[in-house]
Amino acid sequence: MSANNAFHIAVLAGDGIGPEVMAPAIEVLRKIETKSGLSFRFTEAPAGANHYLAAGKSMPDTTIKLCEEADAILLGACGLPSVRYPDNTEIAPQIELRFIFDLYAGVRPARLIPGVPSPIVGADQRGIDLVVIRESTEGLFASMGKGVVTHEEARETMLITRKTSERLFEFSFRLAERRKARGKPGALACVDKANVFKAFAFFRGIFDEIAKRHPEVKTDRLYVDACSAMLVKRPWDFDVMVMENMFGDIVSDITASLIGGLGMAPSADIGDKYAVFQPCHGTAPDIMGQGKANPTGMILSAAMMLDWLADKHGVEGAAEAGETIERAVDKVYADGLKPMEFGGRNGTADITKAVLAAL
């Protein structure tokens, strides 16, 4: 584990464009080493659809052991549409790691970077800076691999427990408090469907209980359908939102689309002891090997990792390093960098070179 400012990072590059966006993130972290008192030891390990094809498992036991021993886990995109388990589900070690290490808090920031186009009118003036917190081990995903399918019907069961919900809400309130200390609104909205389902009424009830412990955080309660409509009209009205797993899966893709797309969106899955950091996008096999992949989401995920390491180990320099990466990304986009998914000409190499230069 970590010794002072030295961190051991497990690197699971994954499939498709996963390795192509992971390499720039490692380059950025190497550059950060030269500008800070931090040092990193990177250990690569297999995970994903290609490993499943070779060995019949999404990842070997040695990969899981490495993740257990490392200070943090960097994960590229995993899975390929053409590679499936016998039940026709995709190979998804990113989901399996959430269950293995009890990573109950999925953190999905959505911040509109200067110079990046948003489909929302007025977003360039008003700005977008919000965080979706997605419970990542329960909800509808708790039945992954356990559903019952017959010729006539299929059933999946949603699970919400008090223990996980309490931890999730405490995490969410702490994040809102940290954002408030950094000059953000520090407001938290519980997003659910409590008007229809008893499980979500239970979820909201626990939220109300935890809210009493954090009176300085402004709270709101929203139904997920109304929340989705509001997000695509006035996303600047939101700060932090917390919700069940499946709702978070959908809403986090909506919020990513508001800030330029999944290629711009970082994420983290965090538990009490372990954390995984990865971009929100998939493996994009259609552009694999063409130099078109946007590494921004992966680079910003590395910045999130540094902020988490700072909080976990009390290393202030790590938080400063994460902010340095974010400022470098902001600068290159404000200066006119335009990835190919925006209709520009800048591919993986251009974006990487620009961020390194800005550092």
mmCIF file of C-alpha atoms in Angstrom:
data_model
loop_
_atom_site.group_PDB
_atom_site.id
_atom_site.type_symbol
_atom_site.label_atom_id
_atom_site.label_comp_id
_atom_site.label_asym_id
_atom_site.label_seq_id
_atom_site.Cartn_x
_atom_site.Cartn_y
_atom_site.Cartn_z
ATOM 1 C CA MET A 1 0.000 0.000 0.000
ATOM 2 C CA SER A 2 1.025 3.655 -0.024
ATOM 3 C CA ALA A 3 4.096 4.998 1.710
ATOM 4 C CA ASN A 4 3.932 8.747 2.156
ATOM 5 C CA ASN A 5 3.467 10.154 -1.370
ATOM 6 C CA ALA A 6 4.180 6.926 -3.279
ATOM 7 C CA PHE A 7 1.197 5.077 -4.694
ATOM 8 C CA HIS A 8 0.796 1.660 -6.299
ATOM 9 C CA ILE A 9 -1.791 1.752 -9.084
ATOM 10 C CA ALA A 10 -3.385 -1.331 -10.654
ATOM 11 C CA VAL A 11 -3.882 -0.745 -14.389
ATOM 12 C CA LEU A 12 -6.572 -2.752 -16.184
ATOM 13 C CA ALA A 13 -6.574 -1.378 -19.730
ATOM 14 C CA GLY A 14 -9.402 -3.604 -20.960
ATOM 15 C CA ASP A 15 -10.674 -4.021 -24.511
ATOM 16 C CA GLY A 16 -11.237 -2.008 -27.671
ATOM 17 C CA ILE A 17 -10.094 1.574 -27.179
ATOM 18 C CA GLY A 18 -9.439 0.896 -23.483
ATOM 19 C CA PRO A 19 -5.651 0.527 -23.929
ATOM 20 C CA GLU A 20 -5.631 3.497 -26.338
ATOM 21 C CA VAL A 21 -7.050 5.902 -23.727
ATOM 22 C CA MET A 22 -5.198 4.339 -20.800
ATOM 23 C CA ALA A 23 -1.770 5.093 -22.269
ATOM 24 C CA PRO A 24 -2.362 8.895 -22.328
ATOM 25 C CA ALA A 25 -3.632 8.825 -18.732
ATOM 26 C CA ILE A 26 -0.437 7.080 -17.629
ATOM 27 C CA GLU A 27 1.631 9.641 -19.568
ATOM 28 C CA VAL A 28 -0.183 12.458 -17.779
ATOM 29 C CA LEU A 29 0.453 10.863 -14.393
ATOM 30 C CA ARG A 30 4.131 10.410 -15.286
ATOM 31 C CA LYS A 31 4.289 14.119 -16.138
ATOM 32 C CA ILE A 32 2.644 14.912 -12.803
ATOM 33 C CA GLU A 33 5.424 12.975 -11.071
ATOM 34 C CA THR A 34 7.961 15.444 -12.458
ATOM 35 C CA LYS A 35 5.982 18.430 -11.183
ATOM 36 C CA SER A 36 5.015 17.212 -7.709
ATOM 37 C CA GLY A 37 6.290 15.183 -4.805
ATOM 38 C CA LEU A 38 4.173 12.228 -5.864
ATOM 39 C CA SER A 39 5.412 8.964 -7.315
ATOM 40 C CA PHE A 40 3.532 6.095 -8.896
ATOM 41 C CA ARG A 41 4.170 2.420 -9.518
ATOM 42 C CA PHE A 42 1.923 1.036 -12.231
ATOM 43 C CA THR A 43 1.197 -2.694 -12.509
ATOM 44 C CA GLU A 44 -0.761 -3.861 -15.544
ATOM 45 C CA ALA A 45 -3.153 -6.795 -15.405
ATOM 46 C CA PRO A 46 -5.623 -8.457 -17.805
ATOM 47 C CA ALA A 47 -9.400 -8.036 -17.636
ATOM 48 C CA GLY A 48 -12.190 -8.024 -20.154
ATOM 49 C CA ALA A 49 -13.604 -9.781 -23.190
ATOM 50 C CA ASN A 50 -10.254 -10.644 -24.751
ATOM 51 C CA HIS A 51 -9.134 -12.382 -21.574
ATOM 52 C CA TYR A 52 -12.454 -14.248 -21.481
ATOM 53 C CA LEU A 53 -11.836 -15.491 -25.016
ATOM 54 C CA ALA A 54 -8.365 -16.669 -24.041
ATOM 55 C CA ALA A 55 -9.055 -18.125 -20.604
ATOM 56 C CA GLY A 56 -12.809 -18.458 -20.097
ATOM 57 C CA LYS A 57 -12.885 -15.834 -17.295
ATOM 58 C CA SER A 58 -13.377 -12.072 -17.335
ATOM 59 C CA MET A 59 -10.222 -11.681 -15.231
ATOM 60 C CA PRO A 60 -7.830 -14.027 -13.454
ATOM 61 C CA ASP A 61 -7.478 -14.343 -9.697
ATOM 62 C CA THR A 62 -4.125 -12.567 -9.977
ATOM 63 C CA THR A 63 -5.870 -9.449 -11.256
ATOM 64 C CA ILE A 64 -8.270 -9.450 -8.315
ATOM 65 C CA LYS A 65 -5.334 -9.965 -5.924
ATOM 66 C CA LEU A 66 -3.484 -7.039 -7.502
ATOM 67 C CA CYS A 67 -6.534 -4.786 -7.159
ATOM 68 C CA GLU A 68 -6.815 -5.791 -3.505
ATOM 69 C CA GLU A 69 -3.192 -4.863 -2.803
ATOM 70 C CA ALA A 70 -2.996 -1.628 -4.843
ATOM 71 C CA ASP A 71 -3.792 1.865 -3.558
ATOM 72 C CA ALA A 72 -6.212 2.514 -6.433
ATOM 73 C CA ILE A 73 -7.422 0.904 -9.650
ATOM 74 C CA LEU A 74 -7.385 2.541 -13.086
ATOM 75 C CA LEU A 75 -9.723 0.759 -15.477
ATOM 76 C CA GLY A 76 -10.114 1.264 -19.207
ATOM 77 C CA ALA A 77 -13.246 0.296 -21.076
ATOM 78 C CA CYS A 78 -14.071 -3.433 -20.915
ATOM 79 C CA GLY A 79 -16.269 -5.755 -22.945
ATOM 80 C CA LEU A 80 -17.007 -6.296 -26.631
ATOM 81 C CA PRO A 81 -20.504 -6.562 -28.147
ATOM 82 C CA SER A 82 -19.529 -9.726 -30.022
ATOM 83 C CA VAL A 83 -18.258 -11.559 -26.926
ATOM 84 C CA ARG A 84 -20.940 -12.910 -24.603
ATOM 85 C CA TYR A 85 -21.466 -15.233 -21.686
ATOM 86 C CA PRO A 86 -23.693 -18.263 -22.410
ATOM 87 C CA ASP A 87 -26.704 -16.314 -21.068
ATOM 88 C CA ASN A 88 -26.044 -13.632 -23.755
ATOM 89 C CA THR A 89 -24.857 -10.935 -21.311
ATOM 90 C CA GLU A 90 -21.643 -9.041 -22.022
ATOM 91 C CA ILE A 91 -18.314 -9.542 -20.279
ATOM 92 C CA ALA A 92 -18.246 -6.776 -17.662
ATOM 93 C CA PRO A 93 -15.405 -6.915 -15.120
ATOM 94 C CA GLN A 94 -16.139 -3.286 -14.278
ATOM 95 C CA ILE A 95 -19.447 -4.430 -12.764
ATOM 96 C CA GLU A 96 -17.924 -7.499 -11.138
ATOM 97 C CA LEU A 97 -15.295 -5.361 -9.373
ATOM 98 C CA ARG A 98 -18.079 -3.317 -7.774
ATOM 99 C CA PHE A 99 -19.463 -6.429 -6.122
ATOM 100 C CA ILE A 100 -16.074 -7.944 -5.248
ATOM 101 C CA PHE A 101 -14.838 -4.790 -3.460
ATOM 102 C CA ASP A 102 -18.206 -3.428 -2.278
ATOM 103 C CA LEU A 103 -17.892 -0.232 -4.343
ATOM 104 C CA TYR A 104 -21.326 1.091 -3.485
ATOM 105 C CA ALA A 105 -20.886 4.749 -4.549
ATOM 106 C CA GLY A 106 -20.677 5.346 -8.277
ATOM 107 C CA VAL A 107 -19.532 8.949 -8.752
ATOM 108 C CA ARG A 108 -20.282 10.453 -12.167
ATOM 109 C CA PRO A 109 -19.304 14.135 -12.469
ATOM 110 C CA ALA A 110 -20.641 16.202 -15.364
ATOM 111 C CA ARG A 111 -18.818 19.523 -15.808
ATOM 112 C CA LEU A 112 -19.019 21.515 -19.032
ATOM 113 C CA ILE A 113 -15.471 22.464 -20.000
ATOM 114 C CA PRO A 114 -14.970 25.857 -21.711
ATOM 115 C CA GLY A 115 -14.977 25.425 -25.475
ATOM 116 C CA VAL A 116 -16.866 22.105 -25.422
ATOM 117 C CA PRO A 117 -20.277 22.218 -27.140
ATOM 118 C CA SER A 118 -23.422 21.327 -25.214
ATOM 119 C CA PRO A 119 -26.815 20.582 -26.793
ATOM 120 C CA ILE A 120 -28.458 22.707 -24.096
ATOM 121 C CA VAL A 121 -29.153 26.301 -25.115
ATOM 122 C CA GLY A 122 -27.539 28.706 -22.670
ATOM 123 C CA ALA A 123 -25.212 26.122 -21.130
ATOM 124 C CA ASP A 124 -22.138 27.928 -22.431
ATOM 125 C CA GLN A 125 -23.173 30.995 -20.395
ATOM 126 C CA ARG A 126 -24.776 29.332 -17.374
ATOM 127 C CA GLY A 127 -22.388 26.402 -17.071
ATOM 128 C CA ILE A 128 -22.979 22.797 -16.012
ATOM 129 C CA ASP A 129 -21.256 21.401 -12.925
ATOM 130 C CA LEU A 130 -23.064 18.533 -11.226
ATOM 131 C CA VAL A 131 -22.429 15.054 -9.856
ATOM 132 C CA VAL A 132 -24.583 11.948 -10.180
ATOM 133 C CA ILE A 133 -24.025 9.438 -7.383
ATOM 134 C CA ARG A 134 -25.217 6.037 -8.465
ATOM 135 C CA GLU A 135 -25.564 3.223 -5.942
ATOM 136 C CA SER A 136 -23.468 0.523 -7.611
ATOM 137 C CA THR A 137 -24.026 -2.802 -5.845
ATOM 138 C CA GLU A 138 -27.782 -3.147 -5.344
ATOM 139 C CA GLY A 139 -30.937 -1.935 -7.027
ATOM 140 C CA LEU A 140 -31.909 -3.787 -10.170
ATOM 141 C CA PHE A 141 -28.276 -4.803 -10.764
ATOM 142 C CA ALA A 142 -28.357 -6.974 -7.627
ATOM 143 C CA SER A 143 -30.088 -9.656 -9.701
ATOM 144 C CA MET A 144 -27.390 -9.689 -12.394
ATOM 145 C CA GLY A 145 -26.928 -13.317 -13.349
ATOM 146 C CA LYS A 146 -29.745 -14.372 -11.019
ATOM 147 C CA GLY A 147 -32.819 -13.549 -13.073
ATOM 148 C CA VAL A 148 -35.378 -16.242 -13.855
ATOM 149 C CA VAL A 149 -36.334 -16.723 -17.494
ATOM 150 C CA THR A 150 -38.969 -19.149 -18.759
ATOM 151 C CA HIS A 151 -40.654 -19.493 -22.125
ATOM 152 C CA GLU A 152 -43.504 -17.284 -20.911
ATOM 153 C CA GLU A 153 -41.831 -14.639 -18.722
ATOM 154 C CA ALA A 154 -38.635 -13.166 -17.278
ATOM 155 C CA ARG A 155 -38.159 -11.783 -13.771
ATOM 156 C CA GLU A 156 -35.442 -9.643 -12.185
ATOM 157 C CA THR A 157 -35.604 -8.458 -8.576
ATOM 158 C CA MET A 158 -34.580 -5.052 -7.261
ATOM 159 C CA LEU A 159 -32.830 -4.967 -3.888
ATOM 160 C CA ILE A 160 -32.415 -1.935 -1.618
ATOM 161 C CA THR A 161 -30.966 -2.442 1.864
ATOM 162 C CA ARG A 162 -30.751 -0.097 4.819
ATOM 163 C CA LYS A 163 -27.024 -0.707 5.357
ATOM 164 C CA THR A 164 -25.966 0.212 1.833
ATOM 165 C CA SER A 165 -28.435 3.093 1.559
ATOM 166 C CA GLU A 166 -27.178 4.645 4.791
ATOM 167 C CA ARG A 167 -23.562 4.431 3.604
ATOM 168 C CA LEU A 168 -24.525 5.797 0.202
ATOM 169 C CA PHE A 169 -26.342 8.791 1.662
ATOM 170 C CA GLU A 170 -23.586 9.562 4.161
ATOM 171 C CA PHE A 171 -21.102 9.502 1.272
ATOM 172 C CA SER A 172 -23.379 11.777 -0.768
ATOM 173 C CA PHE A 173 -23.833 14.311 2.012
ATOM 174 C CA ARG A 174 -20.071 14.397 2.648
ATOM 175 C CA LEU A 175 -19.472 15.038 -1.043
ATOM 176 C CA ALA A 176 -22.043 17.854 -1.037
ATOM 177 C CA GLU A 177 -20.292 19.344 1.990
ATOM 178 C CA ARG A 178 -16.890 19.134 0.280
ATOM 179 C CA ARG A 179 -18.291 20.827 -2.813
ATOM 180 C CA LYS A 180 -19.805 23.574 -0.669
ATOM 181 C CA ALA A 181 -16.404 24.148 0.936
ATOM 182 C CA ARG A 182 -14.996 24.594 -2.590
ATOM 183 C CA GLY A 183 -17.541 27.234 -3.499
ATOM 184 C CA LYS A 184 -20.222 25.031 -5.101
ATOM 185 C CA PRO A 185 -23.886 25.096 -3.957
ATOM 186 C CA GLY A 186 -23.505 21.986 -1.796
ATOM 187 C CA ALA A 187 -27.071 20.813 -2.436
ATOM 188 C CA LEU A 188 -28.205 17.182 -2.619
ATOM 189 C CA ALA A 189 -31.259 15.734 -4.381
ATOM 190 C CA CYS A 190 -32.597 12.218 -3.834
ATOM 191 C CA VAL A 191 -33.903 10.868 -7.156
ATOM 192 C CA ASP A 192 -36.332 7.941 -7.023
ATOM 193 C CA LYS A 193 -39.803 6.672 -7.920
ATOM 194 C CA ALA A 194 -41.207 6.731 -4.404
ATOM 195 C CA ASN A 195 -44.724 7.544 -5.619
ATOM 196 C CA VAL A 196 -45.043 4.105 -7.239
ATOM 197 C CA PHE A 197 -42.697 1.582 -5.607
ATOM 198 C CA LYS A 198 -42.404 0.660 -1.931
ATOM 199 C CA ALA A 199 -38.680 0.022 -2.359
ATOM 200 C CA PHE A 200 -38.118 3.622 -3.429
ATOM 201 C CA ALA A 201 -40.306 4.950 -0.628
ATOM 202 C CA PHE A 202 -38.029 2.978 1.717
ATOM 203 C CA PHE A 203 -34.990 4.482 -0.059
ATOM 204 C CA ARG A 204 -36.343 8.029 0.329
ATOM 205 C CA GLY A 205 -37.223 7.437 3.964
ATOM 206 C CA ILE A 206 -33.623 6.526 4.762
ATOM 207 C CA PHE A 207 -32.468 9.624 2.873
ATOM 208 C CA ASP A 208 -34.715 11.759 5.093
ATOM 209 C CA GLU A 209 -33.231 10.145 8.205
ATOM 210 C CA ILE A 210 -29.633 10.838 7.117
ATOM 211 C CA ALA A 211 -30.532 14.370 6.028
ATOM 212 C CA LYS A 212 -31.278 15.275 9.650
ATOM 213 C CA ARG A 213 -27.596 14.696 10.450
ATOM 214 C CA HIS A 214 -26.519 17.205 7.780
ATOM 215 C CA PRO A 215 -28.712 20.283 8.266
ATOM 216 C CA GLU A 216 -26.245 22.546 6.452
ATOM 217 C CA VAL A 217 -26.860 20.723 3.143
ATOM 218 C CA LYS A 218 -29.883 21.883 1.163
ATOM 219 C CA THR A 219 -31.913 18.824 0.113
ATOM 220 C CA ASP A 220 -34.532 18.011 -2.470
ATOM 221 C CA ARG A 221 -36.535 14.948 -3.502
ATOM 222 C CA LEU A 222 -37.337 14.323 -7.167
ATOM 223 C CA TYR A 223 -39.018 11.590 -9.181
ATOM 224 C CA VAL A 224 -36.638 10.255 -11.820
ATOM 225 C CA ASP A 225 -38.881 11.096 -14.767
ATOM 226 C CA ALA A 226 -39.301 14.721 -13.670
ATOM 227 C CA CYS A 227 -35.608 14.927 -12.890
ATOM 228 C CA SER A 228 -34.696 13.743 -16.392
ATOM 229 C CA ALA A 229 -36.959 16.355 -17.959
ATOM 230 C CA MET A 230 -35.445 19.097 -15.792
ATOM 231 C CA LEU A 231 -31.891 18.021 -16.627
ATOM 232 C CA VAL A 232 -32.337 18.619 -20.337
ATOM 233 C CA LYS A 233 -33.928 22.030 -19.734
ATOM 234 C CA ARG A 234 -32.013 23.567 -16.819
ATOM 235 C CA PRO A 235 -29.022 21.388 -15.871
ATOM 236 C CA TRP A 236 -27.360 24.321 -14.101
ATOM 237 C CA ASP A 237 -29.981 24.049 -11.365
ATOM 238 C CA PHE A 238 -28.445 20.749 -10.158
ATOM 239 C CA ASP A 239 -25.487 20.119 -7.870
ATOM 240 C CA VAL A 240 -25.351 16.564 -6.416
ATOM 241 C CA MET A 241 -27.928 13.847 -7.105
ATOM 242 C CA VAL A 242 -28.096 10.385 -5.518
ATOM 243 C CA MET A 243 -30.113 7.474 -6.866
ATOM 244 C CA GLU A 244 -30.566 3.716 -7.295
ATOM 245 C CA ASN A 245 -28.277 1.726 -9.593
ATOM 246 C CA MET A 246 -30.372 1.457 -12.774
ATOM 247 C CA PHE A 247 -31.636 5.030 -12.556
ATOM 248 C CA GLY A 248 -28.034 6.149 -12.090
ATOM 249 C CA ASP A 249 -26.954 4.137 -15.113
ATOM 250 C CA ILE A 250 -29.441 6.012 -17.289
ATOM 251 C CA VAL A 251 -29.221 9.493 -15.748
ATOM 252 C CA SER A 252 -25.410 9.526 -15.806
ATOM 253 C CA ASP A 253 -25.498 8.935 -19.574
ATOM 254 C CA ILE A 254 -27.933 11.832 -19.917
ATOM 255 C CA THR A 255 -25.666 14.143 -17.935
ATOM 256 C CA ALA A 256 -22.603 13.020 -19.925
ATOM 257 C CA SER A 257 -24.411 13.933 -23.138
ATOM 258 C CA LEU A 258 -24.935 17.453 -21.781
ATOM 259 C CA ILE A 259 -21.180 18.086 -21.486
ATOM 260 C CA GLY A 260 -20.006 16.827 -24.868
ATOM 261 C CA GLY A 261 -20.608 13.096 -24.644
ATOM 262 C CA LEU A 262 -19.261 10.007 -22.940
ATOM 263 C CA GLY A 263 -15.742 10.703 -24.194
ATOM 264 C CA MET A 264 -15.602 13.724 -21.894
ATOM 265 C CA ALA A 265 -17.022 12.002 -18.819
ATOM 266 C CA PRO A 266 -14.900 10.546 -15.990
ATOM 267 C CA SER A 267 -16.207 8.294 -13.234
ATOM 268 C CA ALA A 268 -15.320 6.438 -10.058
ATOM 269 C CA ASP A 269 -16.749 3.516 -8.133
ATOM 270 C CA ILE A 270 -15.881 3.989 -4.477
ATOM 271 C CA GLY A 271 -16.251 1.882 -1.365
ATOM 272 C CA ASP A 272 -15.057 2.210 2.203
ATOM 273 C CA LYS A 273 -11.592 0.870 1.324
ATOM 274 C CA TYR A 274 -11.198 0.443 -2.438
ATOM 275 C CA ALA A 275 -11.923 2.539 -5.524
ATOM 276 C CA VAL A 276 -11.925 2.083 -9.295
ATOM 277 C CA PHE A 277 -11.544 4.987 -11.742
ATOM 278 C CA GLN A 278 -12.597 4.733 -15.371
ATOM 279 C CA PRO A 279 -14.123 6.771 -18.209
ATOM 280 C CA CYS A 280 -17.860 6.452 -18.769
ATOM 281 C CA HIS A 281 -17.545 5.433 -22.419
ATOM 282 C CA GLY A 282 -17.479 1.916 -23.813
ATOM 283 C CA THR A 283 -14.890 0.023 -25.837
ATOM 284 C CA ALA A 284 -15.969 1.509 -29.215
ATOM 285 C CA PRO A 285 -14.604 -1.348 -31.367
ATOM 286 C CA ASP A 286 -15.708 0.546 -34.497
ATOM 287 C CA ILE A 287 -12.877 3.087 -34.016
ATOM 288 C CA MET A 288 -10.341 0.805 -32.327
ATOM 289 C CA GLY A 289 -6.809 1.194 -33.676
ATOM 290 C CA GLN A 290 -7.631 4.296 -35.735
ATOM 291 C CA GLY A 291 -6.267 6.943 -33.378
ATOM 292 C CA LYS A 292 -9.698 8.549 -33.049
ATOM 293 C CA ALA A 293 -10.437 7.741 -29.394
ATOM 294 C CA ASN A 294 -10.858 10.697 -27.041
ATOM 295 C CA PRO A 295 -8.749 10.105 -23.896
ATOM 296 C CA THR A 296 -10.205 13.066 -21.975
ATOM 297 C CA GLY A 297 -12.603 10.988 -19.850
ATOM 298 C CA MET A 298 -9.764 8.631 -18.899
ATOM 299 C CA ILE A 299 -7.404 11.527 -18.083
ATOM 300 C CA LEU A 300 -10.052 13.192 -15.909
ATOM 301 C CA SER A 301 -10.701 9.849 -14.198
ATOM 302 C CA ALA A 302 -7.014 9.815 -13.244
ATOM 303 C CA ALA A 303 -7.507 13.305 -11.783
ATOM 304 C CA MET A 304 -10.444 11.967 -9.753
ATOM 305 C CA MET A 305 -8.184 9.178 -8.514
ATOM 306 C CA LEU A 306 -5.663 11.723 -7.221
ATOM 307 C CA ASP A 307 -8.388 13.614 -5.357
ATOM 308 C CA TRP A 308 -9.583 10.361 -3.754
ATOM 309 C CA LEU A 309 -6.040 9.373 -2.786
ATOM 310 C CA ALA A 310 -5.589 12.793 -1.201
ATOM 311 C CA ASP A 311 -8.732 12.386 0.873
ATOM 312 C CA LYS A 312 -7.974 8.782 1.839
ATOM 313 C CA HIS A 313 -4.317 9.260 2.765
ATOM 314 C CA GLY A 314 -4.264 12.925 3.763
ATOM 315 C CA VAL A 315 -1.834 13.833 0.952
ATOM 316 C CA GLU A 316 -2.710 17.416 0.041
ATOM 317 C CA GLY A 317 -0.312 17.370 -2.906
ATOM 318 C CA ALA A 318 -2.379 14.676 -4.601
ATOM 319 C CA ALA A 319 -5.488 16.881 -4.585
ATOM 320 C CA GLU A 320 -3.459 19.756 -6.007
ATOM 321 C CA ALA A 321 -2.131 17.448 -8.729
ATOM 322 C CA GLY A 322 -5.668 16.439 -9.669
ATOM 323 C CA GLU A 323 -6.672 20.086 -9.961
ATOM 324 C CA THR A 324 -3.590 20.716 -12.116
ATOM 325 C CA ILE A 325 -4.747 18.057 -14.572
ATOM 326 C CA GLU A 326 -8.252 19.546 -14.704
ATOM 327 C CA ARG A 327 -6.850 23.030 -15.387
ATOM 328 C CA ALA A 328 -4.666 21.647 -18.192
ATOM 329 C CA VAL A 329 -7.671 19.956 -19.806
ATOM 330 C CA ASP A 330 -9.710 23.162 -19.475
ATOM 331 C CA LYS A 331 -6.950 25.173 -21.123
ATOM 332 C CA VAL A 332 -6.541 22.993 -24.198
ATOM 333 C CA TYR A 333 -10.265 22.940 -24.907
ATOM 334 C CA ALA A 334 -10.608 26.681 -24.318
ATOM 335 C CA ASP A 335 -7.742 27.143 -26.789
ATOM 336 C CA GLY A 336 -9.694 25.337 -29.505
ATOM 337 C CA LEU A 337 -8.956 21.617 -29.201
ATOM 338 C CA LYS A 338 -11.722 19.748 -31.036
ATOM 339 C CA PRO A 339 -11.997 15.940 -30.843
ATOM 340 C CA MET A 340 -13.328 14.005 -33.785
ATOM 341 C CA GLU A 341 -16.672 13.266 -32.117
ATOM 342 C CA PHE A 342 -17.302 17.028 -32.163
ATOM 343 C CA GLY A 343 -16.546 17.153 -35.888
ATOM 344 C CA GLY A 344 -12.946 18.203 -35.314
ATOM 345 C CA ARG A 345 -9.631 16.756 -36.440
ATOM 346 C CA ASN A 346 -7.973 16.095 -33.092
ATOM 347 C CA GLY A 347 -7.452 12.420 -32.297
ATOM 348 C CA THR A 348 -5.871 10.568 -29.407
ATOM 349 C CA ALA A 349 -2.300 11.733 -30.078
ATOM 350 C CA ASP A 350 -3.262 15.410 -30.531
ATOM 351 C CA ILE A 351 -5.288 15.531 -27.323
ATOM 352 C CA THR A 352 -2.572 13.783 -25.336
ATOM 353 C CA LYS A 353 0.163 16.055 -26.672
ATOM 354 C CA ALA A 354 -1.881 19.176 -25.916
ATOM 355 C CA VAL A 355 -2.656 18.166 -22.322
ATOM 356 C CA LEU A 356 0.982 17.241 -21.651
ATOM 357 C CA ALA A 357 2.093 20.592 -23.042
ATOM 358 C CA ALA A 358 -0.448 22.438 -20.885
ATOM 359 C CA LEU A 359 0.935 20.679 -17.814
#
